[in-house]
């Protein structure tokens, strides 16, 4: 599995963020630079990921190795990606390298922000975070995780959120095929309002919508 490093700018666009609330969880944060940047802006920002169990040197190595590997996926499915948001492959690589550096520096100076943990059971109390973000785990890996896992994972994200959960993207990794059970999954979320909303980001062609859950 890849431990990728999306940047704050990518998160802003994927989740159509403007002002951040007082507390935010990035669930399955991997090597993303979002938490470091949000914390620098005064937000109570926390990242959770199973990769944070790794010893420091191994985590650095895993994050660094994931950088070229993600470009490999794009090359393999070149016809399924569009470049209008990034502008060029060089700009995308620059954002990801900066984000990885940002993450690796922050994890060394503020390790308390980076909590080891896995869906569908997160180590946080109910309603701990105002906003919960989840990028490129749910739906992306729908070939590995089934509908039951997704239902349990979404319920867990809702449990730790005080008001809102945002998930991006809503398609599978690579060619960006739709997740056939998504409509049924949303119906299974009793007591939760689910909305699919357009965002300004697109990289996998047609993947320009996020799931917003409120309760
Ligand atoms: C493709 S990366 C996405 C990282 C980051 N959100 C980004 O957008 O660059 C997926 C991350 O999910 C993590 N992951 C895998 N299984 C998980 C699980 N069951 N619960 C939470 N995170 C998981 C991996 O360790 C990896 O860092």
Tab-separated table of C-alpha atoms and ligand atoms in Angstrom:
chain	number	residue	atom	x	y	z
A	1	UNK	CA	0.000	0.000	0.000
A	2	UNK	CA	1.145	3.480	-0.805
A	3	UNK	CA	1.681	6.155	1.832
A	4	UNK	CA	1.178	9.187	-0.367
A	5	UNK	CA	1.880	12.865	0.327
A	6	UNK	CA	-0.760	15.228	-0.959
A	7	UNK	CA	-0.277	18.880	-0.191
A	8	UNK	CA	-2.419	21.409	1.659
A	9	UNK	CA	-3.328	22.957	-1.716
A	10	UNK	CA	-4.605	19.594	-2.980
A	11	UNK	CA	-6.660	19.083	0.193
A	12	UNK	CA	-8.101	22.588	-0.121
A	13	UNK	CA	-9.312	21.758	-3.639
A	14	UNK	CA	-10.341	18.110	-3.086
A	15	UNK	CA	-12.469	19.095	-0.085
A	16	UNK	CA	-13.437	22.574	-1.283
A	17	UNK	CA	-12.140	24.075	1.970
A	18	UNK	CA	-12.144	27.758	2.784
A	19	UNK	CA	-11.748	28.587	6.478
A	20	UNK	CA	-10.886	25.622	8.649
A	21	UNK	CA	-12.819	24.980	11.859
A	22	UNK	CA	-11.102	24.828	15.249
A	23	UNK	CA	-10.321	21.074	15.065
A	24	UNK	CA	-9.713	18.756	12.102
A	25	UNK	CA	-8.796	15.083	11.736
A	26	UNK	CA	-7.076	13.785	8.605
A	27	UNK	CA	-7.946	10.104	8.620
A	28	UNK	CA	-5.562	8.050	6.576
A	29	UNK	CA	-3.239	11.013	6.371
A	30	UNK	CA	-0.207	9.010	5.202
A	31	UNK	CA	2.595	11.436	4.307
A	32	UNK	CA	0.237	14.336	3.531
A	33	UNK	CA	1.305	17.886	4.371
A	34	UNK	CA	-2.214	18.958	5.395
A	35	UNK	CA	-1.894	18.487	9.169
A	36	UNK	CA	1.412	20.349	9.399
A	37	UNK	CA	0.029	23.293	7.449
A	38	UNK	CA	-3.303	23.360	9.317
A	39	UNK	CA	-1.463	23.284	12.660
A	40	UNK	CA	0.752	26.164	11.480
A	41	UNK	CA	-2.490	28.104	10.874
A	42	UNK	CA	-3.533	27.583	14.495
A	43	UNK	CA	-5.939	24.674	13.968
A	44	UNK	CA	-6.060	21.726	16.397
A	45	UNK	CA	-5.061	19.334	13.595
A	46	UNK	CA	-4.449	15.598	14.064
A	47	UNK	CA	-3.426	12.933	11.549
A	48	UNK	CA	-4.116	9.222	11.943
A	49	UNK	CA	-2.672	6.380	9.876
A	50	UNK	CA	-1.492	2.795	10.490
A	51	UNK	CA	1.880	3.761	8.971
A	52	UNK	CA	2.659	5.866	12.074
A	53	UNK	CA	3.386	2.589	13.902
A	54	UNK	CA	6.573	2.322	11.827
A	55	UNK	CA	9.946	3.263	13.314
A	56	UNK	CA	10.953	6.768	12.129
A	57	UNK	CA	13.556	5.657	9.549
A	58	UNK	CA	11.140	3.174	8.002
A	59	UNK	CA	8.372	5.792	7.817
A	60	UNK	CA	10.734	8.200	6.018
A	61	UNK	CA	11.693	5.443	3.600
A	62	UNK	CA	8.054	4.412	2.981
A	63	UNK	CA	6.953	7.998	2.269
A	64	UNK	CA	9.928	8.625	-0.044
A	65	UNK	CA	9.357	5.348	-1.952
A	66	UNK	CA	5.661	6.186	-2.476
A	67	UNK	CA	6.477	9.372	-4.432
A	68	UNK	CA	7.626	7.722	-7.702
A	69	UNK	CA	5.200	4.803	-7.211
A	70	UNK	CA	2.141	7.073	-7.485
A	71	UNK	CA	3.459	8.516	-10.748
A	72	UNK	CA	3.701	4.896	-11.975
A	73	UNK	CA	-0.063	4.441	-11.437
A	74	UNK	CA	-0.738	7.632	-13.405
A	75	UNK	CA	1.540	6.504	-16.269
A	76	UNK	CA	-0.199	3.118	-16.424
A	77	UNK	CA	-3.631	4.761	-16.777
A	78	UNK	CA	-2.533	7.920	-18.609
A	79	UNK	CA	-5.780	8.218	-20.605
A	80	UNK	CA	-7.815	8.298	-17.392
A	81	UNK	CA	-6.122	11.384	-15.924
A	82	UNK	CA	-6.570	15.076	-16.707
A	83	UNK	CA	-4.090	17.834	-15.944
A	84	UNK	CA	-6.095	21.068	-15.860
A	85	UNK	CA	-5.893	21.365	-12.067
A	86	UNK	CA	-2.139	20.676	-11.739
A	87	UNK	CA	-1.090	22.306	-14.996
A	88	UNK	CA	1.809	19.873	-15.516
A	89	UNK	CA	3.364	16.665	-14.142
A	90	UNK	CA	6.263	18.778	-12.837
A	91	UNK	CA	3.922	20.936	-10.738
A	92	UNK	CA	2.263	17.822	-9.289
A	93	UNK	CA	5.658	16.326	-8.373
A	94	UNK	CA	6.726	19.627	-6.812
A	95	UNK	CA	3.563	19.770	-4.634
A	96	UNK	CA	4.019	16.157	-3.511
A	97	UNK	CA	7.737	16.532	-2.726
A	98	UNK	CA	7.106	19.699	-0.705
A	99	UNK	CA	4.238	17.999	1.130
A	100	UNK	CA	6.399	14.958	1.966
A	101	UNK	CA	9.120	17.263	3.343
A	102	UNK	CA	6.540	19.218	5.319
A	103	UNK	CA	5.130	15.992	6.780
A	104	UNK	CA	8.526	14.468	7.611
A	105	UNK	CA	9.688	17.651	9.367
A	106	UNK	CA	6.464	18.002	11.350
A	107	UNK	CA	6.270	14.362	12.408
A	108	UNK	CA	9.761	14.762	13.909
A	109	UNK	CA	8.993	17.996	15.801
A	110	UNK	CA	5.362	17.349	16.801
A	111	UNK	CA	4.885	13.552	16.936
A	112	UNK	CA	1.795	13.983	19.157
A	113	UNK	CA	-0.105	15.194	16.092
A	114	UNK	CA	0.478	11.865	14.283
A	115	UNK	CA	-1.488	9.052	15.874
A	116	UNK	CA	-1.180	5.408	14.816
A	117	UNK	CA	-4.606	3.922	14.105
A	118	UNK	CA	-6.756	2.177	11.525
A	119	UNK	CA	-10.272	2.270	10.242
A	120	UNK	CA	-12.768	1.009	11.160
A	121	UNK	CA	-11.681	1.613	14.783
A	122	UNK	CA	-10.109	4.957	15.573
A	123	UNK	CA	-8.473	5.786	18.911
A	124	UNK	CA	-10.545	8.948	19.570
A	125	UNK	CA	-13.614	9.710	21.684
A	126	UNK	CA	-17.015	10.462	20.116
A	127	UNK	CA	-17.319	13.895	18.451
A	128	UNK	CA	-13.651	14.770	19.071
A	129	UNK	CA	-13.207	16.745	15.810
A	130	UNK	CA	-15.276	19.476	14.226
A	131	UNK	CA	-14.360	18.272	10.730
A	132	UNK	CA	-13.021	14.885	9.565
A	133	UNK	CA	-11.342	14.528	6.160
A	134	UNK	CA	-10.526	11.306	4.357
A	135	UNK	CA	-8.560	11.321	1.119
A	136	UNK	CA	-7.737	8.349	-1.107
A	137	UNK	CA	-8.487	5.409	1.125
A	138	UNK	CA	-12.246	4.805	1.056
A	139	UNK	CA	-13.526	4.045	-2.447
A	140	UNK	CA	-9.966	4.367	-3.858
A	141	UNK	CA	-9.213	0.888	-2.523
A	142	UNK	CA	-12.694	-0.569	-3.059
A	143	UNK	CA	-11.084	-3.626	-4.641
A	144	UNK	CA	-9.366	-4.395	-1.343
A	145	UNK	CA	-12.009	-3.228	1.161
A	146	UNK	CA	-15.608	-4.428	0.694
A	147	UNK	CA	-18.980	-2.749	1.277
A	148	UNK	CA	-19.188	-3.902	4.923
A	149	UNK	CA	-15.780	-2.416	5.639
A	150	UNK	CA	-16.786	0.870	3.989
A	151	UNK	CA	-19.987	1.024	6.027
A	152	UNK	CA	-18.095	0.427	9.276
A	153	UNK	CA	-15.414	2.958	8.249
A	154	UNK	CA	-17.948	5.687	7.393
A	155	UNK	CA	-19.810	5.110	10.670
A	156	UNK	CA	-16.518	5.407	12.550
A	157	UNK	CA	-15.591	8.658	10.777
A	158	UNK	CA	-19.044	10.032	11.665
A	159	UNK	CA	-18.628	8.913	15.287
A	160	UNK	CA	-15.472	11.002	15.827
A	161	UNK	CA	-16.901	14.039	13.967
A	162	UNK	CA	-18.855	16.747	15.774
A	163	UNK	CA	-20.471	18.051	12.614
A	164	UNK	CA	-19.057	16.932	9.278
A	165	UNK	CA	-17.112	14.247	7.402
A	166	UNK	CA	-15.772	14.785	3.880
A	167	UNK	CA	-14.490	11.920	1.706
A	168	UNK	CA	-12.697	12.177	-1.647
A	169	UNK	CA	-12.657	10.650	-4.238
A	170	UNK	CA	-15.701	8.449	-4.873
A	171	UNK	CA	-14.055	6.221	-7.510
A	172	UNK	CA	-11.514	3.384	-7.530
A	173	UNK	CA	-7.762	3.801	-7.932
A	174	UNK	CA	-6.248	3.776	-11.420
A	175	UNK	CA	-8.875	3.942	-14.164
A	176	UNK	CA	-11.327	5.634	-11.783
A	177	UNK	CA	-14.182	3.153	-12.152
A	178	UNK	CA	-17.294	3.900	-10.095
A	179	UNK	CA	-17.917	1.977	-6.866
A	180	UNK	CA	-21.028	-0.014	-7.713
A	181	UNK	CA	-22.333	-0.233	-4.129
A	182	UNK	CA	-21.988	3.492	-3.286
A	183	UNK	CA	-25.752	4.337	-3.558
A	184	UNK	CA	-26.736	1.357	-1.394
A	185	UNK	CA	-23.992	2.197	1.110
A	186	UNK	CA	-25.348	5.725	1.576
A	187	UNK	CA	-28.823	4.326	2.242
A	188	UNK	CA	-27.368	2.097	4.963
A	189	UNK	CA	-26.110	5.140	6.918
A	190	UNK	CA	-29.096	5.622	9.222
A	191	UNK	CA	-29.321	8.955	10.998
A	192	UNK	CA	-26.670	10.536	8.770
A	193	UNK	CA	-27.331	13.022	6.002
A	194	UNK	CA	-25.282	12.220	2.885
A	195	UNK	CA	-24.683	14.696	0.093
A	196	UNK	CA	-22.467	14.395	-2.987
A	197	UNK	CA	-20.971	17.777	-3.808
A	198	UNK	CA	-18.874	19.059	-6.730
A	199	UNK	CA	-15.320	20.249	-5.896
A	200	UNK	CA	-12.815	22.373	-7.849
A	201	UNK	CA	-10.256	19.513	-8.021
A	202	UNK	CA	-10.031	16.841	-10.706
A	203	UNK	CA	-7.193	14.454	-11.560
A	204	UNK	CA	-8.778	11.069	-12.272
A	205	UNK	CA	-11.045	12.077	-15.156
A	206	UNK	CA	-14.562	12.749	-13.895
A	207	UNK	CA	-13.621	12.348	-10.209
A	208	UNK	CA	-14.635	15.833	-9.121
A	209	UNK	CA	-17.146	15.093	-6.374
A	210	UNK	CA	-16.808	14.524	-2.642
A	211	UNK	CA	-19.107	12.852	-0.148
A	212	UNK	CA	-20.262	15.109	2.713
A	213	UNK	CA	-21.790	13.417	5.756
A	214	UNK	CA	-23.474	15.417	8.508
A	215	UNK	CA	-25.219	14.311	11.680
B	1	LIG	C1	-3.116	6.586	-0.745
B	1	LIG	S1	-2.696	6.990	0.901
B	1	LIG	C2	-3.486	8.554	1.126
B	1	LIG	C3	-2.693	9.450	2.064
B	1	LIG	C4	-3.150	10.901	2.104
B	1	LIG	N1	-4.492	10.996	2.609
B	1	LIG	C5	-3.083	11.542	0.739
B	1	LIG	O1	-4.136	11.880	0.200
B	1	LIG	O2	-1.981	11.701	0.199
B	1	LIG	C6	-3.734	5.909	1.819
B	1	LIG	C7	-3.329	5.821	3.283
B	1	LIG	O3	-4.288	4.999	3.962
B	1	LIG	C8	-3.607	4.297	4.968
B	1	LIG	N2	-4.438	3.148	5.358
B	1	LIG	C9	-4.454	1.913	4.864
B	1	LIG	N3	-5.381	1.156	5.482
B	1	LIG	C10	-5.954	1.959	6.399
B	1	LIG	C11	-6.973	1.773	7.358
B	1	LIG	N4	-7.598	0.601	7.491
B	1	LIG	N5	-7.310	2.822	8.145
B	1	LIG	C12	-6.719	4.022	8.009
B	1	LIG	N6	-5.726	4.261	7.108
B	1	LIG	C13	-5.360	3.236	6.319
B	1	LIG	C14	-2.268	3.923	4.356
B	1	LIG	O4	-1.295	3.667	5.354
B	1	LIG	C15	-1.971	5.161	3.523
B	1	LIG	O5	-1.154	6.076	4.222
